[in-house]
Amino acid sequence: DLNPEEPSEALREQYAELSDRVREARAAYYVHDQPVISDAEYDALYRELEEFEALHPELKANDSPTQEVGGEVGVAFSPVTHLEKMYSLEDVFSTDELVAWLERAQQQVEQLPGAPEVAWLSEVKIDGLAVNLLYRDGVLVRAATRGDGTTGEDITHNVATIKTIPQRLTGEDFPEEVEVRGEVFISSKDFRALNETMVEEGRAPFANPRNAAAGSLRQKDPEVTARRPLSMFVHGIGYVRGVELTTQSEAYDVLKGWGLPVSPYSRVLASVPEVLEFIAEFGDRRHSLLHEIDGIVVKVDDRRTQFRLGYTSRVPRWAVAYKYPPEEVNTKLLDILVNV
Ligand code: NAD
């Protein structure tokens, strides 16, 4: 007798197939730096998996890609355990979804004791590679990729070649130990020059700056990394001992004071309409910025409130990523690429 509560074999297979497609795309992207589908296609596939799980919660696996931070740890590098976990971000794909997210978060904050006011720290979402820098007594002792969030890959020697990342923090008030998180990227200008050189040397150009940055950073030979024009902007703090930081925006000023590279594109905003204006403004400006962006990140600025909202197994409950709609590929650009 068929139990109507019992998911059918066909559904199980459909679920396994969908999960595998997400896992394969992730391995290609994170481990091999060779994406097999576009980011927009990946986002659609991931959303399909989330929706499938919402419809069939009884099938949802604990190790589903929707429950884990995206990356994997490749075998080419030594594993590094982060002192504090690194997370991904919850995505929204329309301004309606974003407004709903912000209003929900605001309500949650208002229910906390003391009903703190929310200020939204709005930033561009840098299309690069997440890196964790560990400074002890002001000295850079280790750098690692995000990996699965708990364990990343040791890329200390490669990061040492990036000129904008200080080997030593400046000033005197830096903490005993601090994990600084940020994004390594290649600027749009440097990317164009890098690809021109690749073509001149008869080599295949990189598909996009993110891909070039990831491939350059995950090199076995740091001398290859040293020749690539990598930059970094820091946008977060993990484990920290020996300093009090009230808000995230204040933390950026402090990080800047220690000599770390901080993005020029963040702003503290008091209301949801101002966040929407920020999104429209950077939507217009996105191709004239220093680097590529794939969206906007909105964070609760107050660190104590962040702490009280906490995290799921995959994302913070105090931040959200708005993704701009995928752009039509310019046909003229396509012609150029085809002719390379
Ligand atoms: P994510 O890239 O959407 O967001 C999380 C990351 O954003 C963080 O790890 C952080 O390093 C980064 N980030 C950039 N700017 C930031 C800022 N200002 N503040 C905070 N964080 C900032 O999530 P994810 O889980 O790393 O990856 C999913 C995304 O990666 C997909 O949406 C897709 O774009 C891409 N992806 C593509 C493929 C593919 O096959 N093409 C496969 C896997 C992932």
mmCIF file of C-alpha atoms and ligand atoms in Angstrom:
data_model
loop_
_atom_site.group_PDB
_atom_site.id
_atom_site.type_symbol
_atom_site.label_atom_id
_atom_site.label_comp_id
_atom_site.label_asym_id
_atom_site.label_seq_id
_atom_site.Cartn_x
_atom_site.Cartn_y
_atom_site.Cartn_z
ATOM 1 C CA ASP A 1 0.000 0.000 0.000
ATOM 2 C CA LEU A 2 1.265 3.388 -0.883
ATOM 3 C CA ASN A 3 1.582 5.767 2.011
ATOM 4 C CA PRO A 4 0.628 9.228 0.713
ATOM 5 C CA GLU A 5 3.001 10.767 3.298
ATOM 6 C CA GLU A 6 5.949 8.825 1.934
ATOM 7 C CA PRO A 7 7.867 10.677 -0.808
ATOM 8 C CA SER A 8 7.989 8.750 -4.032
ATOM 9 C CA GLU A 9 11.164 7.287 -5.453
ATOM 10 C CA ALA A 10 10.892 9.711 -8.360
ATOM 11 C CA LEU A 11 10.913 12.682 -5.975
ATOM 12 C CA ARG A 12 13.928 11.301 -4.139
ATOM 13 C CA GLU A 13 15.771 10.932 -7.390
ATOM 14 C CA GLN A 14 14.797 14.416 -8.488
ATOM 15 C CA TYR A 15 16.112 15.783 -5.178
ATOM 16 C CA ALA A 16 19.381 13.854 -5.393
ATOM 17 C CA GLU A 17 19.920 15.029 -8.942
ATOM 18 C CA LEU A 18 19.253 18.670 -8.091
ATOM 19 C CA SER A 19 21.593 18.545 -5.056
ATOM 20 C CA ASP A 20 24.319 16.922 -7.154
ATOM 21 C CA ARG A 21 24.067 19.601 -9.820
ATOM 22 C CA VAL A 22 24.575 22.293 -7.167
ATOM 23 C CA ARG A 23 27.505 20.368 -5.649
ATOM 24 C CA GLU A 24 29.172 19.877 -9.034
ATOM 25 C CA ALA A 25 28.845 23.577 -9.891
ATOM 26 C CA ARG A 26 30.357 24.466 -6.517
ATOM 27 C CA ALA A 27 33.330 22.134 -6.891
ATOM 28 C CA ALA A 28 34.034 23.552 -10.356
ATOM 29 C CA TYR A 29 33.815 27.103 -8.992
ATOM 30 C CA TYR A 30 35.573 26.813 -5.631
ATOM 31 C CA VAL A 31 38.051 23.973 -6.036
ATOM 32 C CA HIS A 32 38.986 24.153 -9.708
ATOM 33 C CA ASP A 33 38.348 27.885 -10.315
ATOM 34 C CA GLN A 34 36.646 26.804 -13.548
ATOM 35 C CA PRO A 35 32.894 27.492 -13.344
ATOM 36 C CA VAL A 36 30.793 25.304 -15.629
ATOM 37 C CA ILE A 37 27.687 27.520 -15.484
ATOM 38 C CA SER A 38 27.139 31.265 -15.085
ATOM 39 C CA ASP A 39 26.535 32.828 -11.666
ATOM 40 C CA ALA A 40 22.937 33.632 -12.641
ATOM 41 C CA GLU A 41 22.376 30.003 -13.654
ATOM 42 C CA TYR A 42 23.923 28.848 -10.392
ATOM 43 C CA ASP A 43 21.714 31.215 -8.390
ATOM 44 C CA ALA A 44 18.611 29.898 -10.220
ATOM 45 C CA LEU A 45 19.633 26.286 -9.601
ATOM 46 C CA TYR A 46 20.306 26.978 -5.929
ATOM 47 C CA ARG A 47 16.940 28.658 -5.558
ATOM 48 C CA GLU A 48 15.266 25.657 -7.232
ATOM 49 C CA LEU A 49 16.871 23.441 -4.594
ATOM 50 C CA GLU A 50 15.685 25.736 -1.779
ATOM 51 C CA GLU A 51 12.150 25.751 -3.173
ATOM 52 C CA PHE A 52 12.180 21.978 -3.596
ATOM 53 C CA GLU A 53 13.170 21.583 0.055
ATOM 54 C CA ALA A 54 10.454 23.999 1.149
ATOM 55 C CA LEU A 55 7.881 21.886 -0.703
ATOM 56 C CA HIS A 56 9.291 18.545 0.494
ATOM 57 C CA PRO A 57 10.839 19.207 3.911
ATOM 58 C CA GLU A 58 10.807 15.469 4.693
ATOM 59 C CA LEU A 59 13.453 14.962 2.007
ATOM 60 C CA LYS A 60 15.770 17.739 3.105
ATOM 61 C CA ALA A 61 19.219 16.373 3.959
ATOM 62 C CA ASN A 62 21.329 17.752 6.813
ATOM 63 C CA ASP A 63 24.288 18.037 4.476
ATOM 64 C CA SER A 64 22.290 19.741 1.743
ATOM 65 C CA PRO A 65 24.156 22.565 -0.029
ATOM 66 C CA THR A 66 21.469 24.888 1.370
ATOM 67 C CA GLN A 67 22.681 24.117 4.906
ATOM 68 C CA GLU A 68 26.393 24.630 4.367
ATOM 69 C CA VAL A 69 28.776 27.442 3.528
ATOM 70 C CA GLY A 70 29.545 27.012 -0.168
ATOM 71 C CA GLY A 71 33.225 26.311 -0.600
ATOM 72 C CA GLU A 72 35.251 23.180 -0.326
ATOM 73 C CA VAL A 73 38.819 22.592 0.704
ATOM 74 C CA GLY A 74 41.047 21.500 -2.148
ATOM 75 C CA VAL A 75 43.834 18.982 -1.536
ATOM 76 C CA ALA A 76 46.553 21.207 -3.020
ATOM 77 C CA PHE A 77 46.865 23.348 0.136
ATOM 78 C CA SER A 78 47.221 22.683 3.859
ATOM 79 C CA PRO A 79 43.964 22.946 5.775
ATOM 80 C CA VAL A 80 43.534 25.816 8.241
ATOM 81 C CA THR A 81 40.868 25.957 10.934
ATOM 82 C CA HIS A 82 39.512 29.485 11.287
ATOM 83 C CA LEU A 83 39.350 30.745 14.883
ATOM 84 C CA GLU A 84 35.785 31.839 14.189
ATOM 85 C CA LYS A 85 33.595 30.402 11.452
ATOM 86 C CA MET A 86 33.294 32.259 8.132
ATOM 87 C CA TYR A 87 29.785 32.510 6.734
ATOM 88 C CA SER A 88 28.088 33.047 3.409
ATOM 89 C CA LEU A 89 25.281 35.584 2.888
ATOM 90 C CA GLU A 90 21.568 35.188 2.350
ATOM 91 C CA ASP A 91 20.672 36.330 -1.159
ATOM 92 C CA VAL A 92 17.662 38.276 -2.360
ATOM 93 C CA PHE A 93 16.994 38.891 -6.030
ATOM 94 C CA SER A 94 14.504 41.774 -6.089
ATOM 95 C CA THR A 95 13.962 45.005 -4.181
ATOM 96 C CA ASP A 96 10.599 43.631 -2.954
ATOM 97 C CA GLU A 97 12.365 40.667 -1.380
ATOM 98 C CA LEU A 98 14.976 42.990 0.080
ATOM 99 C CA VAL A 99 12.389 45.304 1.658
ATOM 100 C CA ALA A 100 10.625 42.274 3.166
ATOM 101 C CA TRP A 101 13.955 41.014 4.554
ATOM 102 C CA LEU A 102 14.893 44.399 6.040
ATOM 103 C CA GLU A 103 11.468 44.905 7.607
ATOM 104 C CA ARG A 104 11.563 41.438 9.151
ATOM 105 C CA ALA A 105 15.033 42.034 10.570
ATOM 106 C CA GLN A 106 13.934 45.412 11.903
ATOM 107 C CA GLN A 107 10.994 43.794 13.706
ATOM 108 C CA GLN A 108 13.296 41.185 15.251
ATOM 109 C CA VAL A 109 15.622 43.900 16.507
ATOM 110 C CA GLU A 110 12.729 45.899 17.933
ATOM 111 C CA GLN A 111 11.729 42.871 19.989
ATOM 112 C CA LEU A 112 15.148 42.647 21.637
ATOM 113 C CA PRO A 113 15.441 44.065 25.151
ATOM 114 C CA GLY A 114 16.024 47.801 24.901
ATOM 115 C CA ALA A 115 14.560 47.812 21.356
ATOM 116 C CA PRO A 116 17.699 49.231 19.727
ATOM 117 C CA GLU A 117 17.366 51.366 16.600
ATOM 118 C CA VAL A 118 18.708 49.852 13.416
ATOM 119 C CA ALA A 119 21.223 51.618 11.197
ATOM 120 C CA TRP A 120 21.966 49.844 7.904
ATOM 121 C CA LEU A 121 25.571 49.678 6.820
ATOM 122 C CA SER A 122 25.324 49.425 3.023
ATOM 123 C CA GLU A 123 28.259 48.277 0.932
ATOM 124 C CA VAL A 124 29.039 47.012 -2.521
ATOM 125 C CA LYS A 125 29.398 43.260 -2.847
ATOM 126 C CA ILE A 126 32.877 42.754 -4.228
ATOM 127 C CA ASP A 127 33.038 39.976 -6.812
ATOM 128 C CA GLY A 128 36.219 38.355 -5.556
ATOM 129 C CA LEU A 129 37.390 35.655 -3.224
ATOM 130 C CA ALA A 130 36.831 35.596 0.555
ATOM 131 C CA VAL A 131 40.076 35.553 2.544
ATOM 132 C CA ASN A 132 40.773 35.440 6.283
ATOM 133 C CA LEU A 133 43.877 37.231 7.594
ATOM 134 C CA LEU A 134 45.152 36.363 11.068
ATOM 135 C CA TYR A 135 47.256 39.025 12.817
ATOM 136 C CA ARG A 136 49.046 38.225 16.094
ATOM 137 C CA ASP A 137 50.616 41.174 17.886
ATOM 138 C CA GLY A 138 50.163 43.112 14.676
ATOM 139 C CA VAL A 139 52.006 40.613 12.470
ATOM 140 C CA LEU A 140 50.308 38.729 9.630
ATOM 141 C CA VAL A 141 50.863 35.107 10.614
ATOM 142 C CA ARG A 142 48.382 33.311 8.385
ATOM 143 C CA ALA A 143 46.031 33.794 5.471
ATOM 144 C CA ALA A 144 43.392 31.315 4.378
ATOM 145 C CA THR A 145 40.532 30.922 1.920
ATOM 146 C CA ARG A 146 37.016 30.563 3.332
ATOM 147 C CA GLY A 147 36.726 26.897 2.337
ATOM 148 C CA ASP A 148 33.692 25.296 3.951
ATOM 149 C CA GLY A 149 33.571 28.106 6.523
ATOM 150 C CA THR A 150 35.204 26.083 9.292
ATOM 151 C CA THR A 151 38.311 24.976 7.440
ATOM 152 C CA GLY A 152 39.999 26.891 4.645
ATOM 153 C CA GLU A 153 43.174 26.528 2.615
ATOM 154 C CA ASP A 154 46.503 27.977 3.742
ATOM 155 C CA ILE A 155 47.498 30.638 1.196
ATOM 156 C CA THR A 156 49.835 32.641 3.483
ATOM 157 C CA HIS A 157 52.745 32.696 0.998
ATOM 158 C CA ASN A 158 50.543 33.839 -1.845
ATOM 159 C CA VAL A 159 48.857 36.565 0.192
ATOM 160 C CA ALA A 160 52.312 37.814 1.245
ATOM 161 C CA THR A 161 52.831 38.914 -2.378
ATOM 162 C CA ILE A 162 49.815 41.278 -2.321
ATOM 163 C CA LYS A 163 51.200 44.759 -1.796
ATOM 164 C CA THR A 164 48.069 46.356 -0.328
ATOM 165 C CA ILE A 165 47.938 43.815 2.518
ATOM 166 C CA PRO A 166 50.229 44.925 5.343
ATOM 167 C CA GLN A 167 52.608 42.353 6.827
ATOM 168 C CA ARG A 168 52.526 44.464 9.980
ATOM 169 C CA LEU A 169 49.693 46.573 11.317
ATOM 170 C CA THR A 170 50.494 50.218 11.948
ATOM 171 C CA GLY A 171 49.751 52.254 15.083
ATOM 172 C CA GLU A 172 49.948 50.904 18.595
ATOM 173 C CA ASP A 173 46.412 50.087 19.583
ATOM 174 C CA PHE A 174 45.999 46.899 17.538
ATOM 175 C CA PRO A 175 44.784 43.830 19.429
ATOM 176 C CA GLU A 176 46.778 40.790 20.488
ATOM 177 C CA GLU A 177 44.912 38.628 18.037
ATOM 178 C CA VAL A 178 42.452 39.450 15.287
ATOM 179 C CA GLU A 179 40.982 37.749 12.235
ATOM 180 C CA VAL A 180 40.276 40.253 9.469
ATOM 181 C CA ARG A 181 38.034 39.103 6.641
ATOM 182 C CA GLY A 182 37.751 40.575 3.195
ATOM 183 C CA GLU A 183 37.706 40.062 -0.506
ATOM 184 C CA VAL A 184 40.708 39.601 -2.778
ATOM 185 C CA PHE A 185 40.005 40.867 -6.296
ATOM 186 C CA ILE A 186 41.578 42.183 -9.472
ATOM 187 C CA SER A 187 40.538 45.739 -10.364
ATOM 188 C CA SER A 188 38.738 46.287 -13.666
ATOM 189 C CA LYS A 189 41.678 48.286 -15.028
ATOM 190 C CA ASP A 190 44.265 45.672 -14.007
ATOM 191 C CA PHE A 191 42.062 42.909 -15.405
ATOM 192 C CA ARG A 192 41.988 44.478 -18.864
ATOM 193 C CA ALA A 193 45.790 44.824 -18.865
ATOM 194 C CA LEU A 194 46.259 41.273 -17.549
ATOM 195 C CA ASN A 195 44.077 39.779 -20.280
ATOM 196 C CA GLU A 196 45.841 41.807 -22.971
ATOM 197 C CA THR A 197 49.135 40.337 -21.773
ATOM 198 C CA MET A 198 47.674 36.827 -21.742
ATOM 199 C CA VAL A 199 46.515 37.232 -25.354
ATOM 200 C CA GLU A 200 49.878 38.708 -26.419
ATOM 201 C CA GLU A 201 51.580 35.677 -24.895
ATOM 202 C CA GLY A 202 49.259 33.414 -26.863
ATOM 203 C CA ARG A 203 47.425 32.198 -23.754
ATOM 204 C CA ALA A 204 43.696 31.998 -23.145
ATOM 205 C CA PRO A 205 42.330 35.130 -21.452
ATOM 206 C CA PHE A 206 40.465 34.818 -18.147
ATOM 207 C CA ALA A 207 36.663 34.697 -18.287
ATOM 208 C CA ASN A 208 36.218 37.427 -15.657
ATOM 209 C CA PRO A 209 38.108 39.213 -12.864
ATOM 210 C CA ARG A 210 36.746 36.929 -10.134
ATOM 211 C CA ASN A 211 37.994 33.874 -11.961
ATOM 212 C CA ALA A 212 41.377 35.491 -12.566
ATOM 213 C CA ALA A 213 41.698 36.468 -8.893
ATOM 214 C CA ALA A 214 40.732 33.004 -7.634
ATOM 215 C CA GLY A 215 43.091 31.258 -10.067
ATOM 216 C CA SER A 216 45.931 33.636 -9.202
ATOM 217 C CA LEU A 217 45.554 33.278 -5.463
ATOM 218 C CA ARG A 218 45.267 29.507 -5.453
ATOM 219 C CA GLN A 219 48.637 28.934 -7.151
ATOM 220 C CA LYS A 220 51.189 26.438 -5.880
ATOM 221 C CA ASP A 221 53.991 28.856 -6.793
ATOM 222 C CA PRO A 222 53.807 32.261 -5.031
ATOM 223 C CA GLU A 223 55.982 33.747 -7.791
ATOM 224 C CA VAL A 224 53.101 33.311 -10.214
ATOM 225 C CA THR A 225 50.767 35.008 -7.712
ATOM 226 C CA ALA A 226 53.291 37.847 -7.306
ATOM 227 C CA ARG A 227 52.982 38.669 -11.023
ATOM 228 C CA ARG A 228 49.189 38.999 -10.815
ATOM 229 C CA PRO A 229 47.703 42.388 -9.893
ATOM 230 C CA LEU A 230 45.736 41.306 -6.808
ATOM 231 C CA SER A 231 44.098 43.796 -4.449
ATOM 232 C CA MET A 232 41.988 43.443 -1.314
ATOM 233 C CA PHE A 233 39.315 45.298 0.597
ATOM 234 C CA VAL A 234 38.514 44.112 4.110
ATOM 235 C CA HIS A 235 34.864 44.006 5.257
ATOM 236 C CA GLY A 236 34.681 42.120 8.485
ATOM 237 C CA ILE A 237 36.219 40.887 11.694
ATOM 238 C CA GLY A 238 36.177 37.315 12.970
ATOM 239 C CA TYR A 239 37.807 36.350 16.229
ATOM 240 C CA VAL A 240 39.186 39.324 18.113
ATOM 241 C CA ARG A 241 40.821 39.729 21.494
ATOM 242 C CA GLY A 242 42.029 42.960 23.010
ATOM 243 C CA VAL A 243 39.856 45.650 21.424
ATOM 244 C CA GLU A 244 36.224 46.802 21.764
ATOM 245 C CA LEU A 245 34.363 47.736 18.593
ATOM 246 C CA THR A 246 30.849 49.165 18.890
ATOM 247 C CA THR A 247 29.719 49.282 15.277
ATOM 248 C CA GLN A 248 30.924 47.688 12.071
ATOM 249 C CA SER A 249 31.374 51.096 10.427
ATOM 250 C CA GLU A 250 33.561 52.148 13.345
ATOM 251 C CA ALA A 251 35.498 48.895 12.920
ATOM 252 C CA TYR A 252 36.258 49.906 9.303
ATOM 253 C CA ASP A 253 37.774 53.186 10.508
ATOM 254 C CA VAL A 254 39.839 51.272 13.046
ATOM 255 C CA LEU A 255 40.995 48.726 10.419
ATOM 256 C CA LYS A 256 41.944 51.619 8.155
ATOM 257 C CA GLY A 257 43.944 53.118 11.017
ATOM 258 C CA TRP A 258 45.896 49.851 11.286
ATOM 259 C CA GLY A 259 46.854 50.193 7.622
ATOM 260 C CA LEU A 260 44.358 47.735 6.152
ATOM 261 C CA PRO A 261 42.632 48.491 2.813
ATOM 262 C CA VAL A 262 38.973 49.434 3.352
ATOM 263 C CA SER A 263 36.403 49.957 0.584
ATOM 264 C CA PRO A 264 35.543 53.566 -0.294
ATOM 265 C CA TYR A 265 31.981 52.478 -1.155
ATOM 266 C CA SER A 266 30.194 51.925 2.173
ATOM 267 C CA ARG A 267 27.641 54.154 3.870
ATOM 268 C CA VAL A 268 25.597 54.039 7.075
ATOM 269 C CA LEU A 269 21.905 54.604 6.243
ATOM 270 C CA ALA A 270 19.031 55.234 8.618
ATOM 271 C CA SER A 271 16.064 53.894 6.656
ATOM 272 C CA VAL A 272 14.916 51.344 4.083
ATOM 273 C CA PRO A 273 14.184 53.987 1.362
ATOM 274 C CA GLU A 274 17.767 55.216 1.717
ATOM 275 C CA VAL A 275 19.020 51.659 1.203
ATOM 276 C CA LEU A 276 16.933 51.455 -1.999
ATOM 277 C CA GLU A 277 18.464 54.736 -3.203
ATOM 278 C CA PHE A 278 21.925 53.320 -2.519
ATOM 279 C CA ILE A 279 21.076 50.271 -4.635
ATOM 280 C CA ALA A 280 19.837 52.434 -7.515
ATOM 281 C CA GLU A 281 22.894 54.688 -7.295
ATOM 282 C CA PHE A 282 25.381 51.803 -7.389
ATOM 283 C CA GLY A 283 23.352 50.060 -10.087
ATOM 284 C CA ASP A 284 24.068 53.125 -12.274
ATOM 285 C CA ARG A 285 27.684 53.402 -11.177
ATOM 286 C CA ARG A 286 28.561 49.716 -11.180
ATOM 287 C CA HIS A 287 30.668 49.796 -14.335
ATOM 288 C CA SER A 288 32.706 52.798 -13.294
ATOM 289 C CA LEU A 289 33.813 51.437 -9.904
ATOM 290 C CA LEU A 290 37.333 50.199 -9.130
ATOM 291 C CA HIS A 291 36.228 46.581 -9.318
ATOM 292 C CA GLU A 292 33.304 44.402 -10.399
ATOM 293 C CA ILE A 293 30.418 43.972 -8.020
ATOM 294 C CA ASP A 294 27.647 41.406 -8.081
ATOM 295 C CA GLY A 295 25.329 43.163 -5.676
ATOM 296 C CA ILE A 296 24.963 45.178 -2.512
ATOM 297 C CA VAL A 297 25.417 43.904 1.044
ATOM 298 C CA VAL A 298 23.284 45.441 3.785
ATOM 299 C CA LYS A 299 24.366 44.834 7.390
ATOM 300 C CA VAL A 300 23.019 45.782 10.806
ATOM 301 C CA ASP A 301 25.733 48.228 11.862
ATOM 302 C CA ASP A 302 25.670 47.678 15.638
ATOM 303 C CA ARG A 303 27.922 44.763 16.616
ATOM 304 C CA ARG A 304 26.042 43.909 19.804
ATOM 305 C CA THR A 305 22.807 43.652 17.826
ATOM 306 C CA GLN A 306 24.612 41.468 15.260
ATOM 307 C CA PHE A 307 25.724 39.202 18.071
ATOM 308 C CA ARG A 308 22.187 38.980 19.471
ATOM 309 C CA LEU A 309 20.680 38.113 16.079
ATOM 310 C CA GLY A 310 23.343 35.465 15.491
ATOM 311 C CA TYR A 311 23.774 33.002 12.624
ATOM 312 C CA THR A 312 22.155 30.041 10.925
ATOM 313 C CA SER A 313 24.478 27.164 9.933
ATOM 314 C CA ARG A 314 25.196 29.076 6.709
ATOM 315 C CA VAL A 315 24.543 32.813 7.010
ATOM 316 C CA PRO A 316 24.367 35.691 9.492
ATOM 317 C CA ARG A 317 20.847 36.811 10.480
ATOM 318 C CA TRP A 318 22.073 40.418 10.476
ATOM 319 C CA ALA A 319 23.120 40.814 6.845
ATOM 320 C CA VAL A 320 21.705 40.234 3.390
ATOM 321 C CA ALA A 321 23.050 40.344 -0.172
ATOM 322 C CA TYR A 322 20.933 41.967 -2.861
ATOM 323 C CA LYS A 323 21.954 40.668 -6.298
ATOM 324 C CA TYR A 324 21.452 42.892 -9.327
ATOM 325 C CA PRO A 325 19.556 41.254 -12.190
ATOM 326 C CA PRO A 326 21.928 39.550 -14.649
ATOM 327 C CA GLU A 327 22.905 41.858 -17.474
ATOM 328 C CA GLU A 328 22.462 41.153 -21.161
ATOM 329 C CA VAL A 329 25.871 40.418 -22.613
ATOM 330 C CA ASN A 330 26.800 43.281 -24.882
ATOM 331 C CA THR A 331 26.835 41.843 -28.433
ATOM 332 C CA LYS A 332 29.796 43.994 -29.450
ATOM 333 C CA LEU A 333 31.801 42.529 -26.571
ATOM 334 C CA LEU A 334 30.709 39.063 -27.603
ATOM 335 C CA ASP A 335 32.058 39.717 -31.141
ATOM 336 C CA ILE A 336 35.399 40.765 -29.713
ATOM 337 C CA LEU A 337 35.580 37.676 -27.519
ATOM 338 C CA VAL A 338 34.672 35.384 -30.405
ATOM 339 C CA ASN A 339 37.400 36.957 -32.514
ATOM 340 C CA VAL A 340 40.152 36.612 -29.911
HETATM 341 P P1 NAD B 1 28.072 34.949 -1.969
HETATM 342 O O1 NAD B 1 29.307 35.112 -2.764
HETATM 343 O O2 NAD B 1 26.819 35.309 -2.631
HETATM 344 O O3 NAD B 1 28.173 35.823 -0.635
HETATM 345 C C1 NAD B 1 29.045 35.593 0.430
HETATM 346 C C2 NAD B 1 30.384 36.209 0.222
HETATM 347 O O4 NAD B 1 30.305 37.551 -0.184
HETATM 348 C C3 NAD B 1 31.186 36.257 1.492
HETATM 349 O O5 NAD B 1 31.904 35.097 1.683
HETATM 350 C C4 NAD B 1 32.067 37.476 1.302
HETATM 351 O O6 NAD B 1 33.396 37.130 1.178
HETATM 352 C C5 NAD B 1 31.567 38.117 0.041
HETATM 353 N N1 NAD B 1 31.486 39.576 0.101
HETATM 354 C C6 NAD B 1 31.785 40.429 -0.919
HETATM 355 N N2 NAD B 1 31.637 41.695 -0.557
HETATM 356 C C7 NAD B 1 31.233 41.680 0.724
HETATM 357 C C8 NAD B 1 30.928 42.714 1.654
HETATM 358 N N3 NAD B 1 30.986 44.005 1.333
HETATM 359 N N4 NAD B 1 30.553 42.341 2.882
HETATM 360 C C9 NAD B 1 30.459 41.038 3.225
HETATM 361 N N5 NAD B 1 30.744 40.022 2.394
HETATM 362 C C10 NAD B 1 31.126 40.338 1.148
HETATM 363 O O7 NAD B 1 27.903 33.542 -1.412
HETATM 364 P P2 NAD B 1 28.762 32.274 -1.613
HETATM 365 O O8 NAD B 1 28.100 31.253 -0.803
HETATM 366 O O9 NAD B 1 30.189 32.555 -1.389
HETATM 367 O O10 NAD B 1 28.665 31.933 -3.119
HETATM 368 C C11 NAD B 1 27.513 31.918 -3.828
HETATM 369 C C12 NAD B 1 27.735 32.753 -5.050
HETATM 370 O O11 NAD B 1 28.947 32.382 -5.696
HETATM 371 C C13 NAD B 1 26.641 32.519 -6.046
HETATM 372 O O12 NAD B 1 25.581 33.412 -5.864
HETATM 373 C C14 NAD B 1 27.351 32.711 -7.359
HETATM 374 O O13 NAD B 1 27.412 34.092 -7.664
HETATM 375 C C15 NAD B 1 28.740 32.227 -7.053
HETATM 376 N N6 NAD B 1 28.888 30.803 -7.419
HETATM 377 C C16 NAD B 1 28.874 30.504 -8.723
HETATM 378 C C17 NAD B 1 28.992 29.189 -9.139
HETATM 379 C C18 NAD B 1 28.982 28.880 -10.605
HETATM 380 O O14 NAD B 1 28.959 27.717 -10.945
HETATM 381 N N7 NAD B 1 29.027 29.873 -11.466
HETATM 382 C C19 NAD B 1 29.120 28.150 -8.200
HETATM 383 C C20 NAD B 1 29.128 28.491 -6.863
HETATM 384 C C21 NAD B 1 29.005 29.812 -6.480
#
